[in-house]
Amino acid sequence: MVGPVPELDARASACAERIARAEGVLLASHIDADGLASAGIAASALERAGIPFEATFANQLDAEALEEIAESGFGTVLFTDFGSGQLDLIAEHEDRGAFTPVICDHHQPADAETEFHCNPLLEGLNGATELSGAGTAYLLARALGGPANRDLAALAVVGAVGDMQSSDGELVGANAAVVREGVEAGVLDTATDLALYGTQTRPLPKLLEYTSDVGIPGISGDANGTLRFLDDLDIDLREGGEWRCWADLADDEKRTVASALVRRAVASGVPSERIDGLIGTTHTLAREQPGTELRDASEFSTLLNATARYERADVGLAVCLGDREGALDAARELLKNHRRNLSAGLRLVRSMGITRETNLQWFDAEDRIPETIVGIVAGMALGSDGADPGKPIVAFAEKDDGSAKVSARGTHALVRRGLDLSAVVGTAARAVGGDGGGHDVAAGATVPEGERAAFIARADRLVGEQLA
């Protein structure tokens, strides 16, 4: 059993039994990091079970996408990391015999039912913090292949981390049980370490310069200040004239740098909760090459995001399935482009400014930031100097049809105060003729052209009611 709820394992077993009877399966998944990790887990389990399958990906599982799925000719469709919120639409195809759906998801279910449905929310678990889409796919894989599939726990952790389910690096609930299985299987290592992005691949000056979430004066966003800070330490952090990465340091060297960082943060008046965020639980993929993006769960998830969000989900899936040559090289090139786009997007937000309402803040990127990455930029902007960390942020981007993509991001601290962005975004979007949903800490929607102001007004009021 994985996790504290036997009923959820029973749901996974029922789904696995249905999959095992299928002559072939169409695997349909979302295109973010959690969706790709989910697909990687499911595809590995199907391959190992000898079940023929094809994979397809979508950013949004709408009526058009479902019609294409129905026309694929597959009698069984496995949905991972989406499907629950579209149960009503899926049920229409199921009722006319187009296909049998099997759903492994963690989003809020629509008001409809289907027989093969594994979702933590159905058994009282929080789908935003206790089990991700990849975690739910892992339950299916364990039910389908038994303990032999425990190695897939590593991908489940990548999905959870990529879906913002960790707080200070810690994974809780059923996610914690998945971590334990990964450690037991020898594919995961956990440790208390510096909780900054890029510990495997970024040279130390860049690692510290980009500590935007903590915001240490004279270091964060300050290249020269970072170099002075490191040069003042009484240890040699270079090798062959090149700066080493955090992962290259010995334990005593790590302690020296971390202690100096904390002292600088305290002396600079950084709030204690931000200082605490410097150290957290890290999740290392033990079988991956040290010093690569695949070694760290957070960096692995970013690599996956860089593939699917640029219409190369096939590359990300291949990496999940073990391709460490052509697909990994292609993914790294996509990651370089992704980082450039994110940097450009963040510069754009800083130049245009963030508008603050009573209870939330927002910016409108129009067509200058792709809708597939505007949510990531919003999350980065929330941790930057120009934003108020005490308010959730909403971002707009233009879709091809003229409607607006809405991405909302909060913090776990705000969620603990009562914030639920899924409810806010869904309610506000439907009030102006759109639709949306997601999780308490991150959500998205689509709203009609010309309805941005009305959406913001209603969302601002709803956030105020939640945080009152």
Coordinates of C-alpha atoms in Angstrom, one line a residue:
M1 CA 0.0 0.0 0.0
V2 CA 1.2 3.5 -0.8
G3 CA -0.1 6.3 1.5
P4 CA -2.6 6.4 4.3
V5 CA -5.8 5.6 2.5
P6 CA -6.4 2.0 1.5
E7 CA -9.5 3.1 -0.6
L8 CA -7.2 5.0 -2.9
D9 CA -5.1 1.9 -3.5
A10 CA -8.3 0.0 -4.2
R11 CA -9.2 2.6 -6.9
A12 CA -5.7 2.2 -8.4
S13 CA -6.1 -1.6 -8.4
A14 CA -9.4 -1.3 -10.2
C15 CA -7.9 1.0 -12.8
A16 CA -4.9 -1.4 -13.3
E17 CA -7.2 -4.4 -13.7
R18 CA -9.0 -2.5 -16.5
I19 CA -5.8 -1.5 -18.2
A20 CA -4.5 -5.1 -18.0
R21 CA -7.6 -6.3 -20.0
A22 CA -7.0 -3.7 -22.8
E23 CA -5.7 -4.8 -26.2
G24 CA -4.2 -1.4 -26.6
V25 CA -4.2 1.9 -24.7
L26 CA -4.1 5.6 -25.7
L27 CA -2.2 7.4 -23.1
A28 CA -3.3 11.1 -22.9
S29 CA -1.5 13.5 -20.6
H30 CA -1.1 17.1 -19.7
I31 CA 2.0 19.0 -20.9
D32 CA 3.5 20.4 -17.7
A33 CA 6.3 18.7 -15.7
D34 CA 3.8 16.7 -13.6
G35 CA 1.9 15.6 -16.7
L36 CA 5.1 14.5 -18.4
A37 CA 6.3 12.6 -15.3
S38 CA 2.8 11.0 -15.1
A39 CA 3.1 9.9 -18.7
G40 CA 6.6 8.6 -18.2
I41 CA 5.4 6.5 -15.2
A42 CA 2.4 5.2 -17.1
A43 CA 4.3 4.5 -20.3
S44 CA 7.0 2.6 -18.4
A45 CA 4.3 0.5 -16.6
L46 CA 2.5 -0.2 -19.9
E47 CA 5.8 -1.2 -21.6
R48 CA 6.8 -3.5 -18.7
A49 CA 3.3 -5.1 -18.7
G50 CA 3.5 -5.7 -22.5
I51 CA 0.5 -3.6 -23.2
P52 CA 0.6 -1.8 -26.6
F53 CA 0.1 2.0 -26.3
E54 CA 0.4 5.3 -28.0
A55 CA 0.9 8.7 -26.3
T56 CA -0.7 12.0 -26.9
F57 CA -0.5 15.3 -25.1
A58 CA -2.6 18.4 -24.7
N59 CA -2.4 21.7 -22.8
Q60 CA -6.1 21.7 -22.3
L61 CA -8.5 18.8 -22.4
D62 CA -11.4 20.5 -24.0
A63 CA -14.2 19.2 -26.3
E64 CA -12.0 19.4 -29.4
A65 CA -9.2 17.4 -27.9
L66 CA -11.6 14.8 -26.6
E67 CA -13.2 14.5 -30.0
E68 CA -9.8 13.7 -31.5
I69 CA -9.2 11.2 -28.8
A70 CA -12.5 9.5 -29.5
E71 CA -11.6 9.3 -33.2
S72 CA -8.3 7.6 -32.5
G73 CA -9.9 4.2 -32.5
F74 CA -8.6 3.1 -29.1
G75 CA -11.1 1.3 -26.9
T76 CA -9.3 2.3 -23.7
V77 CA -7.9 5.8 -22.9
L78 CA -5.7 6.4 -19.9
F79 CA -5.8 10.0 -18.8
T80 CA -3.0 11.2 -16.5
D81 CA -2.8 14.6 -14.8
F82 CA -6.1 15.6 -16.3
G83 CA -9.5 14.2 -16.9
S84 CA -11.1 14.6 -13.5
G85 CA -12.2 18.1 -14.2
Q86 CA -13.5 17.1 -17.6
L87 CA -15.5 14.1 -16.4
D88 CA -18.8 15.5 -17.8
L89 CA -17.3 15.8 -21.3
I90 CA -15.6 12.4 -21.1
A91 CA -18.8 10.8 -19.9
E92 CA -20.5 11.8 -23.2
H93 CA -18.0 9.8 -25.2
E94 CA -18.2 6.9 -22.7
D95 CA -22.0 6.8 -22.9
R96 CA -21.9 6.4 -26.7
G97 CA -19.3 3.7 -26.5
A98 CA -16.4 5.7 -28.1
F99 CA -13.9 4.5 -25.4
T100 CA -13.6 3.4 -21.8
P101 CA -11.8 6.1 -19.7
V102 CA -9.3 5.3 -17.0
I103 CA -8.4 8.5 -15.1
C104 CA -5.4 9.0 -12.8
D105 CA -5.6 12.7 -11.8
H106 CA -5.5 15.0 -8.8
H107 CA -7.5 18.0 -9.9
Q108 CA -11.0 18.8 -8.7
P109 CA -13.5 16.4 -10.3
A110 CA -16.5 17.6 -12.3
D111 CA -20.0 16.7 -11.3
A112 CA -20.1 13.3 -13.1
E113 CA -18.9 9.8 -12.4
T114 CA -17.0 7.0 -14.2
E115 CA -16.0 3.6 -13.0
F116 CA -12.2 3.7 -13.3
H117 CA -11.2 6.9 -11.5
C118 CA -8.2 7.3 -9.2
N119 CA -7.9 10.7 -7.6
P120 CA -6.7 11.6 -4.0
L121 CA -9.6 14.1 -3.6
L122 CA -12.1 11.3 -3.8
E123 CA -10.6 9.8 -0.6
G124 CA -10.0 12.9 1.4
L125 CA -6.4 13.7 0.4
N126 CA -5.3 17.2 -0.8
G127 CA -4.5 17.0 -4.5
A128 CA -2.4 20.1 -4.2
T129 CA -0.1 19.0 -1.5
E130 CA -0.5 15.3 -0.7
L131 CA -0.4 13.6 -4.1
S132 CA 0.4 14.8 -7.6
G133 CA -0.7 13.5 -10.9
A134 CA 2.5 11.7 -11.2
G135 CA 1.9 10.2 -7.7
T136 CA -1.5 9.0 -8.8
A137 CA 0.1 7.4 -11.9
Y138 CA 2.6 5.8 -9.6
L139 CA -0.2 4.1 -7.7
L140 CA -1.5 2.7 -11.0
A141 CA 2.0 1.5 -11.9
R142 CA 2.4 -0.2 -8.5
A143 CA -0.9 -1.9 -8.9
L144 CA -0.1 -3.0 -12.5
G145 CA 3.4 -4.3 -11.9
G146 CA 3.9 -4.7 -8.2
P147 CA 7.1 -3.9 -6.3
A148 CA 9.1 -4.1 -9.5
N149 CA 7.8 -0.7 -10.4
R150 CA 9.0 1.0 -7.2
D151 CA 11.8 2.5 -9.2
L152 CA 9.2 4.8 -10.8
A153 CA 8.8 6.6 -7.5
A154 CA 11.7 8.9 -8.6
L155 CA 9.6 10.2 -11.5
A156 CA 6.6 10.6 -9.1
V157 CA 8.7 12.9 -6.9
V158 CA 9.9 14.9 -10.0
G159 CA 6.2 15.4 -10.8
A160 CA 5.3 16.5 -7.3
V161 CA 8.2 18.9 -7.0
G162 CA 7.4 20.3 -10.5
D163 CA 3.8 20.8 -9.4
M164 CA 4.8 23.0 -6.4
Q165 CA 3.7 20.4 -3.9
S166 CA 6.8 20.7 -1.7
S167 CA 7.0 23.3 1.2
D168 CA 10.6 24.0 2.0
G169 CA 11.4 20.9 0.0
E170 CA 9.3 18.7 2.2
L171 CA 6.7 16.4 0.6
V172 CA 3.8 15.3 2.8
G173 CA 0.9 12.9 2.9
A174 CA 0.9 10.2 0.3
N175 CA 3.8 12.0 -1.4
A176 CA 6.0 11.2 1.6
A177 CA 5.1 7.5 1.3
V178 CA 6.2 7.6 -2.4
V179 CA 9.5 9.2 -1.3
R180 CA 10.0 6.4 1.2
E181 CA 9.4 3.7 -1.4
G182 CA 11.9 5.5 -3.7
V183 CA 14.5 5.5 -1.0
E184 CA 13.9 1.8 -0.3
A185 CA 14.2 1.0 -4.0
G186 CA 17.5 2.8 -4.2
V187 CA 16.4 5.5 -6.7
L188 CA 16.0 8.4 -4.3
D189 CA 18.1 10.1 -1.7
T190 CA 16.8 12.8 0.6
A191 CA 18.9 15.2 2.7
T192 CA 18.7 18.5 4.5
D193 CA 20.7 20.9 2.3
L194 CA 20.7 24.2 0.6
A195 CA 17.2 24.6 -0.9
L196 CA 18.1 26.7 -3.9
Y197 CA 17.4 25.8 -7.5
G198 CA 20.5 24.8 -9.5
T199 CA 22.7 23.1 -7.0
Q200 CA 23.7 20.4 -9.5
T201 CA 24.4 22.6 -12.6
R202 CA 24.9 26.2 -11.7
P203 CA 28.3 27.6 -10.8
L204 CA 28.2 29.0 -7.2
P205 CA 28.1 32.7 -8.2
K206 CA 25.1 32.1 -10.4
L207 CA 23.4 29.8 -7.9
L208 CA 23.6 32.5 -5.2
E209 CA 22.9 35.5 -7.5
Y210 CA 19.6 33.9 -8.5
T211 CA 18.3 33.4 -4.9
S212 CA 15.3 35.6 -5.6
D213 CA 13.0 33.7 -3.3
V214 CA 15.1 34.6 -0.3
G215 CA 16.2 38.0 -1.4
I216 CA 19.6 38.6 0.4
P217 CA 20.8 42.2 -0.2
G218 CA 24.2 42.4 -1.9
I219 CA 23.8 38.8 -3.2
S220 CA 20.4 38.2 -4.8
G221 CA 20.4 39.7 -8.2
D222 CA 23.9 41.2 -7.6
A223 CA 26.6 39.5 -9.7
N224 CA 29.4 41.6 -8.3
G225 CA 28.2 41.4 -4.8
T226 CA 28.0 37.6 -5.0
L227 CA 31.6 37.4 -6.2
R228 CA 32.7 39.6 -3.3
F229 CA 30.8 37.4 -0.9
L230 CA 32.4 34.2 -2.1
D231 CA 35.9 35.7 -2.4
D232 CA 35.7 36.8 1.2
L233 CA 35.2 33.2 2.4
D234 CA 38.3 31.4 3.7
I235 CA 38.0 28.5 1.3
D236 CA 38.9 27.8 -2.3
L237 CA 35.7 27.4 -4.3
R238 CA 37.3 27.1 -7.7
E239 CA 38.8 24.2 -9.5
G240 CA 41.1 24.8 -12.4
G241 CA 40.2 28.4 -12.3
E242 CA 36.4 27.6 -12.7
W243 CA 33.8 28.0 -10.1
R244 CA 32.5 24.8 -8.7
C245 CA 28.8 23.9 -8.3
W246 CA 27.2 23.3 -4.9
A247 CA 27.0 19.6 -5.5
D248 CA 30.8 19.5 -6.0
L249 CA 31.5 20.9 -2.5
A250 CA 32.5 18.8 0.5
D251 CA 30.2 18.8 3.6
D252 CA 32.5 21.2 5.5
E253 CA 32.6 23.6 2.6
K254 CA 28.8 23.5 2.3
R255 CA 28.5 24.3 6.0
T256 CA 30.9 27.3 5.6
V257 CA 29.0 28.8 2.7
A258 CA 25.6 28.2 4.2
S259 CA 26.5 29.7 7.6
A260 CA 27.9 32.8 5.9
L261 CA 24.7 33.1 3.9
V262 CA 22.6 32.9 7.0
R263 CA 24.7 35.5 8.8
R264 CA 24.5 37.9 5.8
A265 CA 20.7 37.4 5.6
V266 CA 20.3 38.1 9.4
A267 CA 22.5 41.1 9.3
S268 CA 20.6 42.5 6.3
G269 CA 17.3 42.2 8.1
V270 CA 15.8 39.4 5.9
P271 CA 12.6 38.0 7.5
S272 CA 13.2 34.8 9.5
E273 CA 10.7 32.8 7.4
R274 CA 12.7 33.6 4.3
I275 CA 16.0 32.7 6.0
D276 CA 14.4 29.4 7.0
G277 CA 13.7 28.8 3.3
L278 CA 17.5 28.7 2.6
I279 CA 17.7 25.2 4.0
G280 CA 15.2 22.4 3.3
T281 CA 14.7 18.8 2.2
T282 CA 16.3 17.9 -1.2
H283 CA 15.4 15.0 -3.4
T284 CA 18.2 13.5 -5.4
L285 CA 17.8 10.8 -8.1
A286 CA 20.4 8.4 -7.0
R287 CA 20.8 6.6 -10.4
E288 CA 21.3 9.8 -12.5
Q289 CA 24.7 11.3 -13.3
P290 CA 25.9 13.8 -10.6
G291 CA 26.2 17.3 -11.9
T292 CA 23.4 17.0 -14.5
E293 CA 19.8 18.4 -14.6
L294 CA 18.4 14.9 -14.0
R295 CA 20.2 14.4 -10.6
D296 CA 17.9 16.9 -8.8
A297 CA 14.1 16.6 -8.8
S298 CA 13.6 20.4 -9.2
E299 CA 16.0 20.7 -12.1
F300 CA 14.6 17.6 -13.7
S301 CA 11.1 19.0 -13.5
T302 CA 12.3 22.3 -15.2
L303 CA 13.9 20.3 -18.0
L304 CA 10.5 18.5 -18.6
N305 CA 8.7 21.9 -18.6
A306 CA 11.1 23.1 -21.3
T307 CA 10.1 20.3 -23.6
A308 CA 6.3 20.0 -23.5
R309 CA 5.6 23.8 -23.3
Y310 CA 7.3 24.2 -26.7
E311 CA 5.4 21.4 -28.3
R312 CA 8.1 18.7 -27.8
A313 CA 6.4 16.5 -25.3
D314 CA 7.8 13.6 -27.2
V315 CA 11.3 14.6 -26.2
G316 CA 10.4 14.9 -22.5
L317 CA 8.7 11.5 -22.6
A318 CA 11.8 10.0 -24.1
V319 CA 13.9 11.4 -21.3
C320 CA 11.5 10.0 -18.7
L321 CA 11.7 6.6 -20.5
G322 CA 15.5 6.6 -20.1
D323 CA 16.9 8.1 -23.3
R324 CA 20.2 9.8 -22.2
E325 CA 21.5 10.6 -25.6
G326 CA 19.6 12.2 -28.4
A327 CA 16.5 13.1 -26.4
L328 CA 18.5 14.5 -23.5
D329 CA 20.6 16.6 -25.8
A330 CA 17.4 18.0 -27.5
A331 CA 15.9 18.6 -24.1
R332 CA 18.9 20.6 -23.0
E333 CA 18.7 22.8 -26.1
L334 CA 15.0 23.4 -25.3
L335 CA 15.9 24.2 -21.7
K336 CA 18.4 26.9 -22.9
N337 CA 15.6 28.5 -25.0
H338 CA 13.1 28.1 -22.1
R339 CA 15.5 29.9 -19.7
R340 CA 16.0 32.7 -22.2
N341 CA 12.2 33.1 -22.6
L342 CA 11.6 33.1 -18.8
S343 CA 14.3 35.7 -18.3
A344 CA 12.8 37.9 -21.0
G345 CA 9.4 37.4 -19.6
L346 CA 10.5 38.4 -16.1
R347 CA 12.3 41.5 -17.5
L348 CA 9.1 42.4 -19.3
V349 CA 7.1 42.1 -16.1
R350 CA 9.6 44.3 -14.2
S351 CA 9.5 46.9 -17.0
M352 CA 5.7 47.1 -17.2
G353 CA 5.1 46.8 -13.5
I354 CA 2.7 44.8 -11.4
T355 CA -0.7 46.4 -10.6
R356 CA -1.8 45.9 -7.0
E357 CA -5.4 45.6 -6.0
T358 CA -6.7 45.4 -2.4
N359 CA -6.2 41.6 -2.1
L360 CA -4.2 40.5 -5.2
Q361 CA -1.8 41.8 -7.8
W362 CA -1.7 41.2 -11.5
F363 CA 0.0 41.9 -14.9
D364 CA -1.2 41.6 -18.5
A365 CA 1.5 40.2 -20.8
E366 CA -0.9 40.4 -23.8
D367 CA 0.9 38.5 -26.7
R368 CA 4.5 39.2 -25.4
I369 CA 4.7 36.1 -23.2
P370 CA 3.6 32.7 -24.6
E371 CA 0.5 31.4 -22.7
T372 CA 2.3 28.1 -22.1
I373 CA 4.9 29.8 -19.8
V374 CA 3.1 32.9 -18.4
G375 CA 2.2 30.9 -15.2
I376 CA 5.9 30.1 -14.6
V377 CA 6.8 33.8 -15.1
A378 CA 4.1 34.7 -12.7
G379 CA 5.5 32.4 -10.1
M380 CA 9.0 33.9 -10.6
A381 CA 7.6 37.5 -10.5
L382 CA 5.9 36.7 -7.1
G383 CA 9.3 36.0 -5.7
S384 CA 10.9 39.1 -7.1
D385 CA 11.5 42.5 -5.5
G386 CA 8.7 44.2 -7.5
A387 CA 5.9 42.0 -6.0
D388 CA 4.1 41.8 -2.7
P389 CA 4.7 38.2 -1.3
G390 CA 1.6 38.7 0.9
K391 CA -0.8 38.8 -2.1
P392 CA -1.4 36.2 -4.8
I393 CA -0.5 37.1 -8.4
V394 CA -2.6 36.8 -11.5
A395 CA -1.1 36.9 -15.0
F396 CA -2.9 37.3 -18.4
A397 CA -1.6 36.2 -21.8
E398 CA -3.3 36.3 -25.1
K399 CA -4.5 33.0 -26.7
D400 CA -4.7 32.5 -30.5
D401 CA -8.4 32.9 -30.5
G402 CA -8.3 36.3 -28.8
S403 CA -9.4 35.0 -25.4
A404 CA -7.2 35.4 -22.3
K405 CA -5.2 32.7 -20.6
V406 CA -5.2 33.4 -16.8
S407 CA -2.5 32.0 -14.5
A408 CA -2.7 32.5 -10.8
R409 CA 0.1 31.8 -8.3
G410 CA 0.2 32.0 -4.5
T411 CA 2.4 30.8 -1.7
H412 CA 2.0 28.0 0.8
A413 CA 1.9 30.6 3.6
L414 CA -1.1 32.2 1.9
V415 CA -2.7 28.8 1.5
R416 CA -2.3 28.2 5.3
R417 CA -4.2 31.5 5.8
G418 CA -7.1 30.2 3.7
L419 CA -6.2 31.0 0.1
D420 CA -7.7 28.6 -2.5
L421 CA -6.9 29.8 -6.0
S422 CA -8.7 27.0 -7.6
A423 CA -12.0 28.3 -6.1
V424 CA -11.1 31.9 -6.8
V425 CA -10.1 31.4 -10.5
G426 CA -12.9 29.0 -11.3
T427 CA -15.6 31.1 -9.7
A428 CA -14.4 34.4 -11.2
A429 CA -13.9 32.9 -14.7
R430 CA -17.3 31.3 -14.8
A431 CA -18.9 34.6 -13.7
V432 CA -17.5 36.3 -16.9
G433 CA -18.3 33.4 -19.3
G434 CA -15.0 31.5 -19.0
D435 CA -13.9 28.4 -17.0
G436 CA -11.0 27.4 -14.9
G437 CA -9.6 25.5 -11.9
G438 CA -6.5 23.9 -10.5
H439 CA -5.1 23.9 -7.0
D440 CA -5.1 26.1 -4.0
V441 CA -1.6 27.4 -4.6
A442 CA -1.7 27.5 -8.4
A443 CA -4.6 27.7 -10.8
G444 CA -5.5 28.7 -14.3
A445 CA -8.5 29.7 -16.5
T446 CA -9.6 31.0 -19.9
V447 CA -11.8 34.1 -20.0
P448 CA -13.4 35.8 -23.0
E449 CA -11.8 38.8 -24.7
G450 CA -12.7 42.1 -22.9
E451 CA -13.4 40.4 -19.6
R452 CA -10.1 40.9 -17.8
A453 CA -11.2 43.8 -15.6
A454 CA -14.4 42.1 -14.6
F455 CA -12.4 38.9 -13.8
I456 CA -9.9 40.8 -11.6
A457 CA -12.6 42.7 -9.7
R458 CA -14.4 39.5 -8.8
A459 CA -11.2 37.5 -8.1
D460 CA -9.9 40.3 -5.8
R461 CA -13.2 40.2 -3.8
L462 CA -13.0 36.4 -3.5
V463 CA -9.4 36.5 -2.3
G464 CA -10.4 39.1 0.3
E465 CA -13.2 36.9 1.6
Q466 CA -10.9 33.9 1.9
L467 CA -8.1 35.7 3.7
A468 CA -10.4 37.7 6.0

